[in-house]
Coordinates of C-alpha atoms in Angstrom, one line a residue:
M1 CA 14.1 88.8 98.1
G2 CA 14.7 92.1 96.3
V3 CA 15.2 93.8 93.0
N4 CA 18.9 94.5 92.3
R5 CA 18.5 95.7 88.7
L6 CA 15.5 96.6 86.6
Q7 CA 15.2 97.1 82.8
V8 CA 11.9 98.6 81.5
E9 CA 11.0 99.1 77.8
D10 CA 7.9 100.9 76.6
F11 CA 5.9 100.5 79.8
R12 CA 3.5 103.4 80.4
C13 CA 5.6 106.6 79.8
L14 CA 8.9 104.7 80.5
R15 CA 10.7 104.3 77.1
N16 CA 14.0 102.7 78.1
V17 CA 15.1 102.4 81.7
D18 CA 18.1 100.4 83.1
V19 CA 18.8 101.0 86.8
E20 CA 20.4 99.3 89.8
F21 CA 18.6 99.7 93.1
G22 CA 19.8 99.6 96.7
P23 CA 18.9 96.7 99.0
H24 CA 17.1 98.9 101.6
V25 CA 15.5 102.3 100.7
N26 CA 15.1 103.7 97.2
L27 CA 13.7 107.1 96.6
I28 CA 12.0 108.0 93.3
E29 CA 11.6 111.8 92.9
G30 CA 9.7 113.6 90.2
Q31 CA 6.8 115.8 89.2
N32 CA 3.3 114.4 88.8
A33 CA 2.9 112.4 85.6
S34 CA 6.7 112.1 85.3
G35 CA 6.8 108.3 85.6
K36 CA 7.3 107.8 89.4
T37 CA 4.3 105.6 89.9
S38 CA 5.0 103.8 86.6
L39 CA 8.3 102.7 87.9
L40 CA 6.8 101.3 91.0
E41 CA 4.1 99.6 88.8
A42 CA 6.8 97.9 86.8
V43 CA 8.3 96.4 90.0
Y44 CA 4.8 95.3 91.0
M45 CA 4.3 93.6 87.6
L46 CA 7.4 91.5 88.2
G47 CA 6.0 90.0 91.4
R48 CA 2.3 89.9 90.5
G49 CA 2.0 89.7 86.7
R50 CA -0.6 92.4 86.8
S51 CA -0.9 96.1 87.4
F52 CA -2.2 97.7 90.6
R53 CA -3.8 100.5 88.4
S54 CA -5.3 99.0 85.3
G55 CA -6.8 95.6 84.3
R56 CA -6.3 96.3 80.6
L57 CA -2.9 95.0 79.4
T58 CA -2.8 97.2 76.3
S59 CA -3.2 100.3 78.4
L60 CA 0.3 99.6 79.9
V61 CA 2.1 99.8 76.5
R62 CA 3.7 103.1 75.7
D63 CA 2.0 105.1 73.0
G64 CA 3.5 104.2 69.6
A65 CA 4.9 100.8 70.8
T66 CA 3.4 97.4 70.3
L67 CA 4.5 95.7 73.6
F68 CA 6.3 96.3 76.8
R69 CA 9.1 94.4 78.5
I70 CA 10.2 94.4 82.1
V71 CA 13.2 92.4 83.3
G72 CA 14.4 92.2 86.9
W73 CA 17.5 90.7 88.5
L74 CA 16.2 89.3 91.8
D75 CA 18.5 88.7 94.8
S76 CA 17.9 86.3 97.7
T77 CA 19.9 84.4 100.3
T78 CA 19.9 81.4 98.0
G79 CA 21.2 83.3 94.9
S80 CA 20.1 85.4 92.0
R81 CA 17.5 84.9 89.3
V82 CA 16.2 86.8 86.4
A83 CA 12.5 87.4 86.0
G84 CA 10.7 89.0 83.0
V85 CA 7.3 89.9 81.9
S86 CA 6.1 91.3 78.6
G87 CA 2.7 92.3 77.5
S88 CA 0.8 93.3 74.3
S89 CA -2.5 92.9 72.6
H90 CA -1.7 89.1 72.4
G91 CA -1.5 88.7 76.2
L92 CA 1.1 88.5 78.9
E93 CA 4.2 86.3 78.9
A94 CA 6.3 85.7 82.0
H95 CA 9.7 84.0 82.4
L96 CA 11.7 83.1 85.5
G97 CA 15.3 81.8 85.3
G98 CA 15.1 81.5 81.5
S99 CA 11.9 79.3 81.6
K100 CA 8.4 80.3 80.8
V101 CA 6.3 80.3 84.0
R102 CA 3.3 77.9 84.3
G103 CA 1.4 80.3 86.5
L104 CA 1.7 83.7 88.1
A105 CA 2.2 82.0 91.5
E106 CA 5.8 81.3 90.4
L107 CA 6.4 85.1 90.0
A108 CA 4.8 85.8 93.4
E109 CA 7.0 83.2 95.0
A110 CA 10.1 84.7 93.5
L111 CA 9.3 88.3 94.4
P112 CA 6.9 89.0 97.3
V113 CA 5.8 92.6 96.6
Q114 CA 3.1 94.7 98.4
N115 CA 1.8 98.1 97.5
L116 CA 0.7 101.2 99.5
D117 CA -0.6 103.8 97.2
P118 CA -3.2 106.6 97.6
N119 CA -6.0 104.1 97.1
V120 CA -4.9 101.8 99.9
H121 CA -7.9 103.1 102.0
K122 CA -10.0 100.7 99.9
L123 CA -8.6 97.8 101.9
V124 CA -10.7 99.2 104.8
E125 CA -13.6 100.8 103.0
D126 CA -14.4 98.3 100.2
G127 CA -16.0 94.9 100.5
P128 CA -14.5 91.6 101.6
A129 CA -12.9 90.7 98.3
L130 CA -9.9 93.0 98.6
R131 CA -9.3 91.9 102.2
R132 CA -9.5 88.2 101.2
Q133 CA -6.8 88.9 98.5
F134 CA -4.7 90.6 101.1
L135 CA -5.0 87.8 103.5
D136 CA -4.3 85.1 100.9
W137 CA -1.2 86.9 99.7
G138 CA 0.2 86.6 103.2
V139 CA -0.9 83.0 103.7
F140 CA 0.6 82.0 100.3
H141 CA 4.0 83.3 101.3
V142 CA 4.2 81.5 104.7
E143 CA 2.2 78.3 104.1
H144 CA 3.3 76.5 100.9
S145 CA 0.4 74.0 100.9
F146 CA -2.2 76.8 100.8
I147 CA -2.2 77.3 97.1
S148 CA -2.9 73.6 96.4
A149 CA -5.8 73.6 98.9
W150 CA -7.2 76.8 97.4
R151 CA -7.1 75.4 93.9
R152 CA -8.8 72.2 95.0
Y153 CA -11.5 74.3 96.6
R154 CA -12.0 76.5 93.6
K155 CA -12.3 73.6 91.3
A156 CA -14.9 71.8 93.5
N157 CA -16.9 75.0 94.0
Q158 CA -16.9 75.7 90.3
Q159 CA -18.2 72.1 89.6
R160 CA -20.9 72.4 92.2
N161 CA -22.0 75.8 90.9
A162 CA -22.2 74.5 87.4
L163 CA -24.5 71.7 88.6
L164 CA -26.6 74.1 90.6
R165 CA -27.1 76.3 87.6
S166 CA -27.9 73.5 85.2
G167 CA -30.4 71.8 87.5
G168 CA -28.2 68.8 88.3
S169 CA -29.5 66.2 90.7
D170 CA -28.9 66.3 94.4
A171 CA -26.8 63.2 94.1
A172 CA -24.6 64.9 91.5
V173 CA -24.2 68.1 93.6
E174 CA -23.5 66.1 96.8
A175 CA -20.7 64.2 95.0
W176 CA -18.7 67.4 94.9
E177 CA -19.6 68.7 98.3
G178 CA -17.3 66.3 100.2
E179 CA -14.2 67.4 98.2
L180 CA -15.3 71.0 98.5
A181 CA -15.7 70.8 102.3
A182 CA -12.3 69.0 102.7
A183 CA -10.5 71.6 100.7
A184 CA -12.3 74.4 102.5
T185 CA -11.2 73.1 105.8
A186 CA -7.6 73.2 104.7
V187 CA -8.0 76.7 103.4
D188 CA -9.7 77.8 106.6
M189 CA -7.0 76.3 108.9
A190 CA -4.2 78.1 106.9
R191 CA -6.1 81.4 106.9
R192 CA -7.0 81.2 110.6
S193 CA -3.4 80.4 111.6
Y194 CA -2.0 83.3 109.6
A195 CA -4.7 85.7 110.8
G196 CA -3.6 85.0 114.4
L197 CA 0.0 85.7 113.5
L198 CA -1.0 88.9 111.6
Q199 CA -3.0 90.1 114.6
D200 CA 0.0 89.7 116.9
A201 CA 2.3 91.5 114.4
A202 CA -0.2 94.3 113.7
R203 CA -1.1 95.1 117.3
N204 CA 2.1 97.1 118.1
L205 CA 2.4 98.6 114.6
G206 CA -1.2 99.8 114.9
M207 CA -0.5 101.4 118.2
T208 CA 2.6 103.1 116.8
L209 CA 0.9 104.5 113.8
L210 CA -2.6 105.2 115.2
G211 CA -2.2 105.4 119.0
E212 CA -5.2 103.0 119.3
E213 CA -5.8 99.3 119.5
L214 CA -6.0 97.6 116.1
V215 CA -7.8 94.2 115.8
C216 CA -7.9 91.9 112.8
E217 CA -11.0 89.7 113.1
Y218 CA -11.0 86.7 110.7
R219 CA -14.4 85.4 109.6
R220 CA -14.3 82.1 107.6
G221 CA -17.4 82.4 105.5
W222 CA -19.8 80.0 107.2
P223 CA -21.2 79.6 110.7
Q224 CA -18.6 79.0 113.4
D225 CA -20.7 76.3 115.1
Q226 CA -21.3 74.2 112.0
E227 CA -19.3 72.1 109.6
L228 CA -19.3 73.4 106.0
L229 CA -20.7 70.1 104.7
D230 CA -23.7 70.4 106.9
S231 CA -24.2 74.0 105.9
L232 CA -24.0 73.2 102.2
R233 CA -26.6 70.5 102.5
Q234 CA -29.0 72.7 104.5
N235 CA -28.6 75.6 102.1
R236 CA -28.6 73.7 98.8
G237 CA -32.1 75.0 97.9
R238 CA -31.1 78.6 98.4
D239 CA -27.9 77.9 96.4
R240 CA -29.9 76.6 93.5
E241 CA -31.9 79.8 93.5
Y242 CA -28.7 81.9 93.3
G243 CA -26.9 79.5 91.1
A244 CA -23.8 79.5 93.3
S245 CA -22.6 78.6 96.8
Q246 CA -23.4 81.3 99.3
L247 CA -21.2 79.8 102.0
G248 CA -17.5 78.9 102.0
P249 CA -14.0 80.3 102.0
H250 CA -14.9 82.5 99.0
R251 CA -17.1 84.5 101.4
A252 CA -14.5 85.0 104.1
D253 CA -13.5 88.4 105.5
L254 CA -10.8 90.0 107.6
R255 CA -12.8 92.6 109.6
L256 CA -10.8 95.4 111.0
R257 CA -11.5 97.2 114.3
L258 CA -10.0 100.3 115.7
A259 CA -10.4 101.3 119.4
G260 CA -13.1 98.6 119.8
H261 CA -15.2 99.8 116.8
A262 CA -15.6 98.5 113.2
A263 CA -13.2 100.6 111.1
R264 CA -15.3 100.4 107.9
G265 CA -17.5 103.5 107.5
R266 CA -16.3 105.0 110.8
V267 CA -12.7 106.2 110.5
S268 CA -11.3 109.1 108.5
R269 CA -9.4 108.6 105.2
G270 CA -6.1 109.3 106.9
Q271 CA -6.9 106.7 109.5
Q272 CA -7.9 104.2 106.8
K273 CA -4.5 104.7 105.2
L274 CA -2.6 104.2 108.4
L275 CA -4.7 101.2 109.4
S276 CA -4.0 99.6 106.0
A277 CA -0.3 100.5 106.3
A278 CA -0.1 98.9 109.8
I279 CA -1.5 95.5 108.6
T280 CA 0.6 95.7 105.4
L281 CA 3.8 96.3 107.4
A282 CA 2.8 93.5 109.7
Q283 CA 2.6 91.3 106.6
M284 CA 6.1 92.3 105.6
R285 CA 7.5 91.6 109.1
L286 CA 5.8 88.2 109.1
L287 CA 7.3 87.4 105.7
H288 CA 10.8 88.1 107.0
D289 CA 10.3 86.3 110.2
R290 CA 8.8 83.1 108.6
R291 CA 11.0 82.9 105.5
G292 CA 14.1 84.7 106.5
E293 CA 13.9 86.9 103.4
P294 CA 12.9 90.6 103.0
G295 CA 10.0 91.4 100.8
V296 CA 9.5 94.5 98.6
L297 CA 7.2 97.4 99.6
L298 CA 6.1 100.1 97.2
L299 CA 5.1 103.3 99.0
D300 CA 3.6 105.8 96.5
D301 CA 3.0 109.4 97.8
P302 CA 3.3 108.6 101.5
E303 CA 2.1 112.2 102.4
A304 CA -1.3 111.9 100.7
E305 CA -4.1 112.1 103.2
L306 CA -1.7 112.5 106.1
D307 CA -0.3 115.4 108.1
E308 CA 3.5 115.8 108.3
A309 CA 3.9 114.0 111.7
R310 CA 1.8 111.0 110.6
A311 CA 3.6 110.8 107.2
E312 CA 7.0 110.9 108.9
G313 CA 5.9 108.2 111.4
L314 CA 4.8 105.9 108.6
L315 CA 8.1 106.4 106.7
K316 CA 10.3 105.9 109.8
L317 CA 8.4 102.7 110.7
A318 CA 8.7 101.3 107.1
C319 CA 12.4 102.1 107.0
S320 CA 13.0 100.3 110.3
L321 CA 11.6 97.0 109.0
P322 CA 13.6 94.3 107.1
L323 CA 12.4 95.0 103.6
Q324 CA 13.3 96.7 100.3
L325 CA 11.4 99.9 100.1
F326 CA 10.6 102.0 97.1
V327 CA 9.1 105.4 98.0
T328 CA 8.1 108.4 95.8
Q329 CA 8.1 112.1 96.5
L330 CA 7.7 115.4 94.7
P331 CA 10.7 117.6 94.1
G332 CA 11.5 120.0 97.0
R333 CA 10.2 117.7 99.6
N334 CA 12.5 116.3 102.3
L335 CA 11.2 113.0 103.5
P336 CA 13.0 111.6 106.6
L337 CA 15.0 108.8 105.0
P338 CA 18.1 106.8 106.1
T339 CA 21.5 108.1 105.0
D340 CA 22.1 105.0 102.8
T341 CA 19.0 105.8 100.7
K342 CA 19.6 105.5 96.9
R343 CA 18.0 108.5 95.2
F344 CA 16.7 108.8 91.7
H345 CA 15.0 111.5 89.6
V346 CA 12.5 110.7 86.9
E347 CA 11.4 113.2 84.2
H348 CA 9.5 112.6 81.0
G349 CA 9.9 108.9 81.5
E350 CA 13.7 109.0 81.9
L351 CA 15.4 108.0 85.1
R352 CA 18.8 109.1 86.5
R353 CA 20.7 108.5 89.7
M354 CA 20.9 111.5 92.0
V355 CA 24.3 112.2 93.7

């Protein structure tokens, strides 16, 4: 999957953009605050229905406008489709193939897009929530039954939590625990299988980028030697005190180790970026291997936190993989990119093709 053409109206500083991209590498050049990252953000919106920078929809609308529109022509081996998102103070609307989408999962299915920006180190340094989201994005794209199992689990857990908070009887709480445990088992099996594939794919990429062994260690969110149903029953009293389940897939983690040590809190900012890049590139490789389609990778300011050799290594590796790449740079830089790279210059929110 990839973005063949993109139209953007009144998104951030982008007033009116209509551009055709290349299927492999696309370079976006411009000064800081010119609109480079906003263009990448618009592509991200098409595949996620949300921004990677701001949670407030109205902050994405250009000053003086009332709403933004983003339309993309998406190519795949099975044909082309048009996707669109628009946002205003009234909320977000998304369409795919002329029909309003029922959920953002439809956008994600149509355009698998990942992002490597200067904040990517948070994947290593922050808590488990970001790593769960990262893991689940990958599972979703290779295991189609995963989203159904996750929704079942989320519903059952919400019902159990509501009963815990309201003082529901043990019988009422237990009535939801069987469904919760069954759905959790399906979620865990899908995550565990994918984490194994991710580890295999990330091992060589980690060695290439970091020169050390990278390990992705999946933790499911409850004791390995115990069934979740038994854990829920044993911990029901504590869960009542907290008003929520303290064990389950919503507490899972993907722990990252480098050279035999936990990466969190130990490695430098540059190493955090490269580690995050390695597992993200592993995801993109898995996506292509399992679905036979390339995904989209957004690489914003690849030189941030890295020396020249490391930045070049990251770019060369990204360019060697089967994906559509969008990368930004400042004017005057000379990133090592393939000869077939499509190059664009953005200034004051206006985009033009470079010869």
